[in-house]
mmCIF file with all atom_site columns, C-alpha atoms in Angstrom:
data_model
loop_
_atom_site.group_PDB
_atom_site.id
_atom_site.type_symbol
_atom_site.label_atom_id
_atom_site.label_alt_id
_atom_site.label_comp_id
_atom_site.label_asym_id
_atom_site.label_entity_id
_atom_site.label_seq_id
_atom_site.pdbx_PDB_ins_code
_atom_site.Cartn_x
_atom_site.Cartn_y
_atom_site.Cartn_z
_atom_site.occupancy
_atom_site.B_iso_or_equiv
_atom_site.pdbx_formal_charge
_atom_site.auth_seq_id
_atom_site.auth_comp_id
_atom_site.auth_asym_id
_atom_site.auth_atom_id
_atom_site.pdbx_PDB_model_num
ATOM 1   C CA . MET N 1 1   ? 73.750 80.268 172.801 1.00 0.00 ? 1   MET N CA 1
ATOM 2   C CA . ASP N 1 2   ? 73.005 77.251 174.982 1.00 0.00 ? 2   ASP N CA 1
ATOM 3   C CA . LEU N 1 3   ? 75.688 74.730 173.996 1.00 0.00 ? 3   LEU N CA 1
ATOM 4   C CA . LYS N 1 4   ? 74.001 71.909 175.913 1.00 0.00 ? 4   LYS N CA 1
ATOM 5   C CA . LEU N 1 5   ? 70.767 72.446 174.012 1.00 0.00 ? 5   LEU N CA 1
ATOM 6   C CA . PHE N 1 6   ? 72.733 72.699 170.760 1.00 0.00 ? 6   PHE N CA 1
ATOM 7   C CA . GLY N 1 7   ? 74.358 69.340 171.470 1.00 0.00 ? 7   GLY N CA 1
ATOM 8   C CA . GLY N 1 8   ? 71.042 67.743 172.342 1.00 0.00 ? 8   GLY N CA 1
ATOM 9   C CA . VAL N 1 9   ? 69.304 68.956 169.183 1.00 0.00 ? 9   VAL N CA 1
ATOM 10  C CA . PHE N 1 10  ? 72.289 68.096 166.981 1.00 0.00 ? 10  PHE N CA 1
ATOM 11  C CA . VAL N 1 11  ? 72.682 64.546 168.299 1.00 0.00 ? 11  VAL N CA 1
ATOM 12  C CA . THR N 1 12  ? 68.939 63.865 168.296 1.00 0.00 ? 12  THR N CA 1
ATOM 13  C CA . LEU N 1 13  ? 68.371 64.986 164.701 1.00 0.00 ? 13  LEU N CA 1
ATOM 14  C CA . LEU N 1 14  ? 71.570 63.341 163.491 1.00 0.00 ? 14  LEU N CA 1
ATOM 15  C CA . VAL N 1 15  ? 70.507 60.000 164.963 1.00 0.00 ? 15  VAL N CA 1
ATOM 16  C CA . ILE N 1 16  ? 66.982 60.323 163.542 1.00 0.00 ? 16  ILE N CA 1
ATOM 17  C CA . MET N 1 17  ? 68.159 61.261 160.042 1.00 0.00 ? 17  MET N CA 1
ATOM 18  C CA . ASP N 1 18  ? 70.974 58.690 160.179 1.00 0.00 ? 18  ASP N CA 1
ATOM 19  C CA . PRO N 1 19  ? 73.215 59.856 157.289 1.00 0.00 ? 19  PRO N CA 1
ATOM 20  C CA . PRO N 1 20  ? 75.155 56.523 157.067 1.00 0.00 ? 20  PRO N CA 1
ATOM 21  C CA . GLY N 1 21  ? 71.865 54.657 156.899 1.00 0.00 ? 21  GLY N CA 1
ATOM 22  C CA . MET N 1 22  ? 70.586 57.093 154.292 1.00 0.00 ? 22  MET N CA 1
ATOM 23  C CA . MET N 1 23  ? 73.556 56.446 152.016 1.00 0.00 ? 23  MET N CA 1
ATOM 24  C CA . PRO N 1 24  ? 72.449 53.069 150.565 1.00 0.00 ? 24  PRO N CA 1
ATOM 25  C CA . ILE N 1 25  ? 68.972 54.456 149.878 1.00 0.00 ? 25  ILE N CA 1
ATOM 26  C CA . PHE N 1 26  ? 70.462 57.563 148.272 1.00 0.00 ? 26  PHE N CA 1
ATOM 27  C CA . LEU N 1 27  ? 72.795 55.430 146.136 1.00 0.00 ? 27  LEU N CA 1
ATOM 28  C CA . ALA N 1 28  ? 69.932 53.141 145.143 1.00 0.00 ? 28  ALA N CA 1
ATOM 29  C CA . LEU N 1 29  ? 67.793 56.058 143.981 1.00 0.00 ? 29  LEU N CA 1
ATOM 30  C CA . THR N 1 30  ? 70.579 58.025 142.276 1.00 0.00 ? 30  THR N CA 1
ATOM 31  C CA . GLY N 1 31  ? 72.875 55.215 141.118 1.00 0.00 ? 31  GLY N CA 1
ATOM 32  C CA . PRO N 1 32  ? 71.844 55.420 137.435 1.00 0.00 ? 32  PRO N CA 1
ATOM 33  C CA . LEU N 1 33  ? 72.282 59.212 137.393 1.00 0.00 ? 33  LEU N CA 1
ATOM 34  C CA . SER N 1 34  ? 75.366 61.138 136.396 1.00 0.00 ? 34  SER N CA 1
ATOM 35  C CA . ALA N 1 35  ? 77.686 62.570 139.053 1.00 0.00 ? 35  ALA N CA 1
ATOM 36  C CA . ARG N 1 36  ? 76.375 66.078 138.405 1.00 0.00 ? 36  ARG N CA 1
ATOM 37  C CA . GLU N 1 37  ? 72.739 65.020 138.742 1.00 0.00 ? 37  GLU N CA 1
ATOM 38  C CA . ARG N 1 38  ? 73.567 63.042 141.901 1.00 0.00 ? 38  ARG N CA 1
ATOM 39  C CA . ASN N 1 39  ? 75.236 66.069 143.493 1.00 0.00 ? 39  ASN N CA 1
ATOM 40  C CA . ARG N 1 40  ? 72.273 68.240 142.548 1.00 0.00 ? 40  ARG N CA 1
ATOM 41  C CA . ALA N 1 41  ? 69.896 65.697 144.074 1.00 0.00 ? 41  ALA N CA 1
ATOM 42  C CA . ALA N 1 42  ? 71.924 65.784 147.304 1.00 0.00 ? 42  ALA N CA 1
ATOM 43  C CA . TRP N 1 43  ? 71.667 69.535 147.826 1.00 0.00 ? 43  TRP N CA 1
ATOM 44  C CA . GLN N 1 44  ? 68.041 69.676 146.662 1.00 0.00 ? 44  GLN N CA 1
ATOM 45  C CA . ALA N 1 45  ? 67.064 66.966 149.164 1.00 0.00 ? 45  ALA N CA 1
ATOM 46  C CA . VAL N 1 46  ? 68.900 68.696 152.007 1.00 0.00 ? 46  VAL N CA 1
ATOM 47  C CA . ALA N 1 47  ? 67.476 72.110 151.078 1.00 0.00 ? 47  ALA N CA 1
ATOM 48  C CA . LEU N 1 48  ? 63.926 70.759 151.018 1.00 0.00 ? 48  LEU N CA 1
ATOM 49  C CA . ALA N 1 49  ? 64.407 68.903 154.306 1.00 0.00 ? 49  ALA N CA 1
ATOM 50  C CA . LEU N 1 50  ? 65.756 72.082 155.908 1.00 0.00 ? 50  LEU N CA 1
ATOM 51  C CA . GLY N 1 51  ? 62.788 74.079 154.627 1.00 0.00 ? 51  GLY N CA 1
ATOM 52  C CA . VAL N 1 52  ? 60.236 71.531 155.856 1.00 0.00 ? 52  VAL N CA 1
ATOM 53  C CA . ILE N 1 53  ? 61.801 71.294 159.313 1.00 0.00 ? 53  ILE N CA 1
ATOM 54  C CA . VAL N 1 54  ? 62.013 75.085 159.649 1.00 0.00 ? 54  VAL N CA 1
ATOM 55  C CA . VAL N 1 55  ? 58.350 75.478 158.638 1.00 0.00 ? 55  VAL N CA 1
ATOM 56  C CA . PHE N 1 56  ? 57.204 72.896 161.177 1.00 0.00 ? 56  PHE N CA 1
ATOM 57  C CA . ALA N 1 57  ? 59.500 74.341 163.841 1.00 0.00 ? 57  ALA N CA 1
ATOM 58  C CA . VAL N 1 58  ? 57.967 77.787 163.386 1.00 0.00 ? 58  VAL N CA 1
ATOM 59  C CA . ALA N 1 59  ? 54.327 76.938 162.650 1.00 0.00 ? 59  ALA N CA 1
ATOM 60  C CA . GLY N 1 60  ? 53.978 73.166 162.989 1.00 0.00 ? 60  GLY N CA 1
ATOM 61  C CA . GLN N 1 61  ? 51.420 73.066 165.772 1.00 0.00 ? 61  GLN N CA 1
ATOM 62  C CA . THR N 1 62  ? 49.328 75.822 164.189 1.00 0.00 ? 62  THR N CA 1
ATOM 63  C CA . LEU N 1 63  ? 49.430 74.184 160.756 1.00 0.00 ? 63  LEU N CA 1
ATOM 64  C CA . LEU N 1 64  ? 48.432 70.732 162.006 1.00 0.00 ? 64  LEU N CA 1
ATOM 65  C CA . ALA N 1 65  ? 45.688 72.172 164.184 1.00 0.00 ? 65  ALA N CA 1
ATOM 66  C CA . TYR N 1 66  ? 44.301 74.197 161.269 1.00 0.00 ? 66  TYR N CA 1
ATOM 67  C CA . LEU N 1 67  ? 44.220 71.097 159.055 1.00 0.00 ? 67  LEU N CA 1
ATOM 68  C CA . HIS N 1 68  ? 42.832 68.970 161.917 1.00 0.00 ? 68  HIS N CA 1
ATOM 69  C CA . VAL N 1 69  ? 45.696 66.522 161.412 1.00 0.00 ? 69  VAL N CA 1
ATOM 70  C CA . ASP N 1 70  ? 47.269 64.609 164.300 1.00 0.00 ? 70  ASP N CA 1
ATOM 71  C CA . LEU N 1 71  ? 50.956 63.695 164.299 1.00 0.00 ? 71  LEU N CA 1
ATOM 72  C CA . PRO N 1 72  ? 50.202 59.934 164.011 1.00 0.00 ? 72  PRO N CA 1
ATOM 73  C CA . ALA N 1 73  ? 48.302 60.652 160.782 1.00 0.00 ? 73  ALA N CA 1
ATOM 74  C CA . LEU N 1 74  ? 51.348 62.451 159.409 1.00 0.00 ? 74  LEU N CA 1
ATOM 75  C CA . GLN N 1 75  ? 53.479 59.508 160.476 1.00 0.00 ? 75  GLN N CA 1
ATOM 76  C CA . ALA N 1 76  ? 51.209 56.965 158.781 1.00 0.00 ? 76  ALA N CA 1
ATOM 77  C CA . ALA N 1 77  ? 51.145 59.005 155.570 1.00 0.00 ? 77  ALA N CA 1
ATOM 78  C CA . GLY N 1 78  ? 54.936 59.055 155.518 1.00 0.00 ? 78  GLY N CA 1
ATOM 79  C CA . GLY N 1 79  ? 55.002 55.301 156.033 1.00 0.00 ? 79  GLY N CA 1
ATOM 80  C CA . LEU N 1 80  ? 52.622 54.656 153.144 1.00 0.00 ? 80  LEU N CA 1
ATOM 81  C CA . LEU N 1 81  ? 54.714 56.868 150.873 1.00 0.00 ? 81  LEU N CA 1
ATOM 82  C CA . LEU N 1 82  ? 57.896 55.009 151.816 1.00 0.00 ? 82  LEU N CA 1
ATOM 83  C CA . ILE N 1 83  ? 56.242 51.651 151.113 1.00 0.00 ? 83  ILE N CA 1
ATOM 84  C CA . LEU N 1 84  ? 55.555 52.742 147.528 1.00 0.00 ? 84  LEU N CA 1
ATOM 85  C CA . VAL N 1 85  ? 59.206 53.735 147.077 1.00 0.00 ? 85  VAL N CA 1
ATOM 86  C CA . ALA N 1 86  ? 60.416 50.509 148.715 1.00 0.00 ? 86  ALA N CA 1
ATOM 87  C CA . LEU N 1 87  ? 58.320 48.422 146.318 1.00 0.00 ? 87  LEU N CA 1
ATOM 88  C CA . GLU N 1 88  ? 59.871 50.231 143.362 1.00 0.00 ? 88  GLU N CA 1
ATOM 89  C CA . LEU N 1 89  ? 63.363 49.532 144.688 1.00 0.00 ? 89  LEU N CA 1
ATOM 90  C CA . LEU N 1 90  ? 62.605 45.869 145.357 1.00 0.00 ? 90  LEU N CA 1
ATOM 91  C CA . THR N 1 91  ? 61.037 45.293 141.927 1.00 0.00 ? 91  THR N CA 1
ATOM 92  C CA . GLY N 1 92  ? 63.746 47.195 140.049 1.00 0.00 ? 92  GLY N CA 1
ATOM 93  C CA . LYS N 1 93  ? 61.448 49.869 138.624 1.00 0.00 ? 93  LYS N CA 1
ATOM 94  C CA . THR N 1 94  ? 63.931 52.584 139.569 1.00 0.00 ? 94  THR N CA 1
ATOM 95  C CA . ASP N 1 95  ? 66.754 51.069 137.504 1.00 0.00 ? 95  ASP N CA 1
ATOM 96  C CA . ASP N 1 96  ? 65.813 53.040 134.390 1.00 0.00 ? 96  ASP N CA 1
ATOM 97  C CA . PRO N 1 97  ? 67.069 56.618 134.850 1.00 0.00 ? 97  PRO N CA 1
ATOM 98  C CA . THR N 1 98  ? 64.710 57.862 132.128 1.00 0.00 ? 98  THR N CA 1
ATOM 99  C CA . LYS N 1 99  ? 61.718 57.047 134.338 1.00 0.00 ? 99  LYS N CA 1
ATOM 100 C CA . GLN N 1 100 ? 62.670 59.471 137.067 1.00 0.00 ? 100 GLN N CA 1
ATOM 101 C CA . ALA N 1 101 ? 63.658 63.112 137.196 1.00 0.00 ? 101 ALA N CA 1
ATOM 102 C CA . THR N 1 102 ? 66.434 64.191 139.505 1.00 0.00 ? 102 THR N CA 1
ATOM 103 C CA . SER N 1 103 ? 64.256 66.794 141.181 1.00 0.00 ? 103 SER N CA 1
ATOM 104 C CA . ASN N 1 104 ? 61.539 64.200 141.880 1.00 0.00 ? 104 ASN N CA 1
ATOM 105 C CA . ILE N 1 105 ? 64.017 61.862 143.556 1.00 0.00 ? 105 ILE N CA 1
ATOM 106 C CA . ALA N 1 106 ? 65.494 64.686 145.589 1.00 0.00 ? 106 ALA N CA 1
ATOM 107 C CA . LEU N 1 107 ? 62.148 65.995 146.786 1.00 0.00 ? 107 LEU N CA 1
ATOM 108 C CA . VAL N 1 108 ? 60.332 62.687 147.326 1.00 0.00 ? 108 VAL N CA 1
ATOM 109 C CA . PRO N 1 109 ? 61.356 60.484 149.039 1.00 0.00 ? 109 PRO N CA 1
ATOM 110 C CA . LEU N 1 110 ? 64.826 61.886 149.881 1.00 0.00 ? 110 LEU N CA 1
ATOM 111 C CA . GLY N 1 111 ? 63.942 65.370 151.110 1.00 0.00 ? 111 GLY N CA 1
ATOM 112 C CA . THR N 1 112 ? 60.717 64.195 152.695 1.00 0.00 ? 112 THR N CA 1
ATOM 113 C CA . PRO N 1 113 ? 59.820 61.869 154.323 1.00 0.00 ? 113 PRO N CA 1
ATOM 114 C CA . LEU N 1 114 ? 63.290 60.288 154.629 1.00 0.00 ? 114 LEU N CA 1
ATOM 115 C CA . LEU N 1 115 ? 65.235 63.313 155.885 1.00 0.00 ? 115 LEU N CA 1
ATOM 116 C CA . ALA N 1 116 ? 62.424 65.577 157.069 1.00 0.00 ? 116 ALA N CA 1
ATOM 117 C CA . GLY N 1 117 ? 60.245 62.750 158.307 1.00 0.00 ? 117 GLY N CA 1
ATOM 118 C CA . PRO N 1 118 ? 57.804 62.510 161.214 1.00 0.00 ? 118 PRO N CA 1
ATOM 119 C CA . GLY N 1 119 ? 60.601 61.759 163.677 1.00 0.00 ? 119 GLY N CA 1
ATOM 120 C CA . ALA N 1 120 ? 62.676 64.819 162.796 1.00 0.00 ? 120 ALA N CA 1
ATOM 121 C CA . ILE N 1 121 ? 59.599 67.050 162.595 1.00 0.00 ? 121 ILE N CA 1
ATOM 122 C CA . VAL N 1 122 ? 58.217 65.964 165.975 1.00 0.00 ? 122 VAL N CA 1
ATOM 123 C CA . ALA N 1 123 ? 61.625 66.228 167.672 1.00 0.00 ? 123 ALA N CA 1
ATOM 124 C CA . THR N 1 124 ? 62.146 69.746 166.319 1.00 0.00 ? 124 THR N CA 1
ATOM 125 C CA . MET N 1 125 ? 58.672 70.858 167.372 1.00 0.00 ? 125 MET N CA 1
ATOM 126 C CA . LEU N 1 126 ? 59.275 69.548 170.899 1.00 0.00 ? 126 LEU N CA 1
ATOM 127 C CA . PHE N 1 127 ? 62.617 71.352 171.185 1.00 0.00 ? 127 PHE N CA 1
ATOM 128 C CA . VAL N 1 128 ? 61.009 74.603 170.027 1.00 0.00 ? 128 VAL N CA 1
ATOM 129 C CA . GLN N 1 129 ? 58.167 74.213 172.540 1.00 0.00 ? 129 GLN N CA 1
ATOM 130 C CA . GLN N 1 130 ? 60.684 73.788 175.366 1.00 0.00 ? 130 GLN N CA 1
ATOM 131 C CA . ALA N 1 131 ? 62.778 76.806 174.330 1.00 0.00 ? 131 ALA N CA 1
ATOM 132 C CA . GLU N 1 132 ? 62.453 79.815 176.608 1.00 0.00 ? 132 GLU N CA 1
ATOM 133 C CA . ALA N 1 133 ? 65.110 82.398 175.701 1.00 0.00 ? 133 ALA N CA 1
ATOM 134 C CA . VAL N 1 134 ? 66.469 83.790 172.452 1.00 0.00 ? 134 VAL N CA 1
ATOM 135 C CA . GLY N 1 135 ? 69.681 81.827 173.001 1.00 0.00 ? 135 GLY N CA 1
ATOM 136 C CA . ASP N 1 136 ? 67.660 78.599 173.003 1.00 0.00 ? 136 ASP N CA 1
ATOM 137 C CA . TYR N 1 137 ? 66.139 79.383 169.619 1.00 0.00 ? 137 TYR N CA 1
ATOM 138 C CA . VAL N 1 138 ? 69.573 80.264 168.246 1.00 0.00 ? 138 VAL N CA 1
ATOM 139 C CA . ALA N 1 139 ? 70.988 76.970 169.529 1.00 0.00 ? 139 ALA N CA 1
ATOM 140 C CA . ILE N 1 140 ? 68.157 75.012 167.871 1.00 0.00 ? 140 ILE N CA 1
ATOM 141 C CA . ALA N 1 141 ? 68.571 76.863 164.571 1.00 0.00 ? 141 ALA N CA 1
ATOM 142 C CA . VAL N 1 142 ? 72.345 76.393 164.469 1.00 0.00 ? 142 VAL N CA 1
ATOM 143 C CA . ALA N 1 143 ? 71.992 72.706 165.364 1.00 0.00 ? 143 ALA N CA 1
ATOM 144 C CA . ILE N 1 144 ? 69.487 72.131 162.555 1.00 0.00 ? 144 ILE N CA 1
ATOM 145 C CA . VAL N 1 145 ? 71.791 73.798 160.015 1.00 0.00 ? 145 VAL N CA 1
ATOM 146 C CA . ALA N 1 146 ? 74.782 71.800 161.317 1.00 0.00 ? 146 ALA N CA 1
ATOM 147 C CA . VAL N 1 147 ? 72.902 68.521 160.963 1.00 0.00 ? 147 VAL N CA 1
ATOM 148 C CA . MET N 1 148 ? 71.830 69.380 157.420 1.00 0.00 ? 148 MET N CA 1
ATOM 149 C CA . LEU N 1 149 ? 75.411 70.260 156.552 1.00 0.00 ? 149 LEU N CA 1
ATOM 150 C CA . ALA N 1 150 ? 76.584 66.882 157.878 1.00 0.00 ? 150 ALA N CA 1
ATOM 151 C CA . VAL N 1 151 ? 73.909 65.073 155.864 1.00 0.00 ? 151 VAL N CA 1
ATOM 152 C CA . TRP N 1 152 ? 74.855 66.996 152.723 1.00 0.00 ? 152 TRP N CA 1
ATOM 153 C CA . ILE N 1 153 ? 78.537 66.103 153.131 1.00 0.00 ? 153 ILE N CA 1
ATOM 154 C CA . VAL N 1 154 ? 77.710 62.391 153.421 1.00 0.00 ? 154 VAL N CA 1
ATOM 155 C CA . LEU N 1 155 ? 75.412 62.426 150.380 1.00 0.00 ? 155 LEU N CA 1
ATOM 156 C CA . ARG N 1 156 ? 77.674 64.714 148.347 1.00 0.00 ? 156 ARG N CA 1
ATOM 157 C CA . PHE N 1 157 ? 80.690 62.435 148.617 1.00 0.00 ? 157 PHE N CA 1
ATOM 158 C CA . SER N 1 158 ? 78.822 59.163 148.185 1.00 0.00 ? 158 SER N CA 1
ATOM 159 C CA . GLY N 1 159 ? 79.729 59.284 144.477 1.00 0.00 ? 159 GLY N CA 1
ATOM 160 C CA . GLY N 1 160 ? 83.061 57.629 145.269 1.00 0.00 ? 160 GLY N CA 1
ATOM 161 C CA . ILE N 1 161 ? 81.169 54.615 146.576 1.00 0.00 ? 161 ILE N CA 1
ATOM 162 C CA . VAL N 1 162 ? 79.218 54.445 143.309 1.00 0.00 ? 162 VAL N CA 1
ATOM 163 C CA . ARG N 1 163 ? 82.470 54.178 141.352 1.00 0.00 ? 163 ARG N CA 1
ATOM 164 C CA . ILE N 1 164 ? 83.660 51.390 143.636 1.00 0.00 ? 164 ILE N CA 1
ATOM 165 C CA . LEU N 1 165 ? 80.429 49.374 143.576 1.00 0.00 ? 165 LEU N CA 1
ATOM 166 C CA . ARG N 1 166 ? 79.818 49.611 139.806 1.00 0.00 ? 166 ARG N CA 1
ATOM 167 C CA . PRO N 1 167 ? 76.409 48.665 138.299 1.00 0.00 ? 167 PRO N CA 1
ATOM 168 C CA . GLY N 1 168 ? 76.298 45.172 139.806 1.00 0.00 ? 168 GLY N CA 1
ATOM 169 C CA . GLY N 1 169 ? 77.007 46.442 143.284 1.00 0.00 ? 169 GLY N CA 1
ATOM 170 C CA . ILE N 1 170 ? 74.490 49.254 142.916 1.00 0.00 ? 170 ILE N CA 1
ATOM 171 C CA . GLU N 1 171 ? 71.804 46.705 142.027 1.00 0.00 ? 171 GLU N CA 1
ATOM 172 C CA . VAL N 1 172 ? 72.551 44.741 145.196 1.00 0.00 ? 172 VAL N CA 1
ATOM 173 C CA . VAL N 1 173 ? 72.514 47.934 147.274 1.00 0.00 ? 173 VAL N CA 1
ATOM 174 C CA . THR N 1 174 ? 69.200 48.884 145.656 1.00 0.00 ? 174 THR N CA 1
ATOM 175 C CA . ARG N 1 175 ? 67.518 45.655 146.752 1.00 0.00 ? 175 ARG N CA 1
ATOM 176 C CA . ILE N 1 176 ? 68.936 45.929 150.280 1.00 0.00 ? 176 ILE N CA 1
ATOM 177 C CA . ALA N 1 177 ? 67.865 49.570 150.478 1.00 0.00 ? 177 ALA N CA 1
ATOM 178 C CA . GLY N 1 178 ? 64.366 48.589 149.357 1.00 0.00 ? 178 GLY N CA 1
ATOM 179 C CA . LEU N 1 179 ? 64.143 46.029 152.149 1.00 0.00 ? 179 LEU N CA 1
ATOM 180 C CA . LEU N 1 180 ? 65.401 48.513 154.752 1.00 0.00 ? 180 LEU N CA 1
ATOM 181 C CA . LEU N 1 181 ? 63.043 51.188 153.489 1.00 0.00 ? 181 LEU N CA 1
ATOM 182 C CA . ALA N 1 182 ? 60.092 48.789 153.680 1.00 0.00 ? 182 ALA N CA 1
ATOM 183 C CA . ALA N 1 183 ? 61.010 47.985 157.288 1.00 0.00 ? 183 ALA N CA 1
ATOM 184 C CA . ILE N 1 184 ? 61.204 51.698 158.138 1.00 0.00 ? 184 ILE N CA 1
ATOM 185 C CA . ALA N 1 185 ? 57.816 52.266 156.500 1.00 0.00 ? 185 ALA N CA 1
ATOM 186 C CA . VAL N 1 186 ? 56.152 49.407 158.378 1.00 0.00 ? 186 VAL N CA 1
ATOM 187 C CA . GLN N 1 187 ? 57.591 50.694 161.658 1.00 0.00 ? 187 GLN N CA 1
ATOM 188 C CA . LEU N 1 188 ? 56.242 54.194 160.963 1.00 0.00 ? 188 LEU N CA 1
ATOM 189 C CA . ILE N 1 189 ? 52.760 52.833 160.238 1.00 0.00 ? 189 ILE N CA 1
ATOM 190 C CA . ALA N 1 190 ? 52.862 50.528 163.276 1.00 0.00 ? 190 ALA N CA 1
ATOM 191 C CA . ASP N 1 191 ? 53.881 53.407 165.558 1.00 0.00 ? 191 ASP N CA 1
ATOM 192 C CA . ALA N 1 192 ? 51.081 55.519 164.114 1.00 0.00 ? 192 ALA N CA 1
ATOM 193 C CA . ILE N 1 193 ? 48.530 52.744 164.729 1.00 0.00 ? 193 ILE N CA 1
ATOM 194 C CA . PHE N 1 194 ? 49.717 52.315 168.326 1.00 0.00 ? 194 PHE N CA 1
ATOM 195 C CA . ALA N 1 195 ? 49.453 56.076 168.828 1.00 0.00 ? 195 ALA N CA 1
ATOM 196 C CA . PHE N 1 196 ? 45.903 56.108 167.423 1.00 0.00 ? 196 PHE N CA 1
ATOM 197 C CA . VAL N 1 197 ? 44.920 53.185 169.673 1.00 0.00 ? 197 VAL N CA 1
ATOM 198 C CA . ALA N 1 198 ? 46.465 54.858 172.715 1.00 0.00 ? 198 ALA N CA 1
ATOM 199 C CA . ASP N 1 199 ? 44.604 58.099 171.980 1.00 0.00 ? 199 ASP N CA 1
ATOM 200 C CA . PHE N 1 200 ? 41.336 56.184 171.464 1.00 0.00 ? 200 PHE N CA 1
ATOM 201 C CA . THR N 1 201 ? 41.638 54.168 174.649 1.00 0.00 ? 201 THR N CA 1
ATOM 202 C CA . GLY N 1 202 ? 42.726 57.257 176.577 1.00 0.00 ? 202 GLY N CA 1
ATOM 203 C CA . ALA N 1 203 ? 39.756 59.202 175.298 1.00 0.00 ? 203 ALA N CA 1
ATOM 204 C CA . GLY N 1 204 ? 37.466 56.279 176.041 1.00 0.00 ? 204 GLY N CA 1
#
């Protein structure tokens, strides 16, 4: 196994997924839930993110080519989805736990596009394209699993923060998370627009 490649993949994906930055968003979305439901949401989100990244690592280029979808389009779609979630956080529509199911929160937006978003997908696809030997593929696979394990640990033990913050603190975190999520969404859409413009001008 190529340890240098392992380190590169691990650090890259860890920075992109940003577990500490994910924590306020995770707490905002799961704050009203019980500890058991929150823990279940954590592993469901990580499991889905792992599955999505593995699928795109193995067949990402083929899948996008078959659907005639460019990576900027995928990026813009993720940004639009995050804007909808950010608006719900900012307006307080997620405060009622009866309005959301744990599995829905875990799958969208936690699993994708927050964890397995355009950045993580593109980075993984690039690493796979550059791999040459079996050891390279093993290093990439182990790095992906290690990153997901790190993310799961952070989300799994965020329940202690919920007990410290209490409902008032969770509400504040929810609004801040909504603002951060909106900024992330706008950046995704802006990057996608710039990519579309660059492709258009390059083709022209």
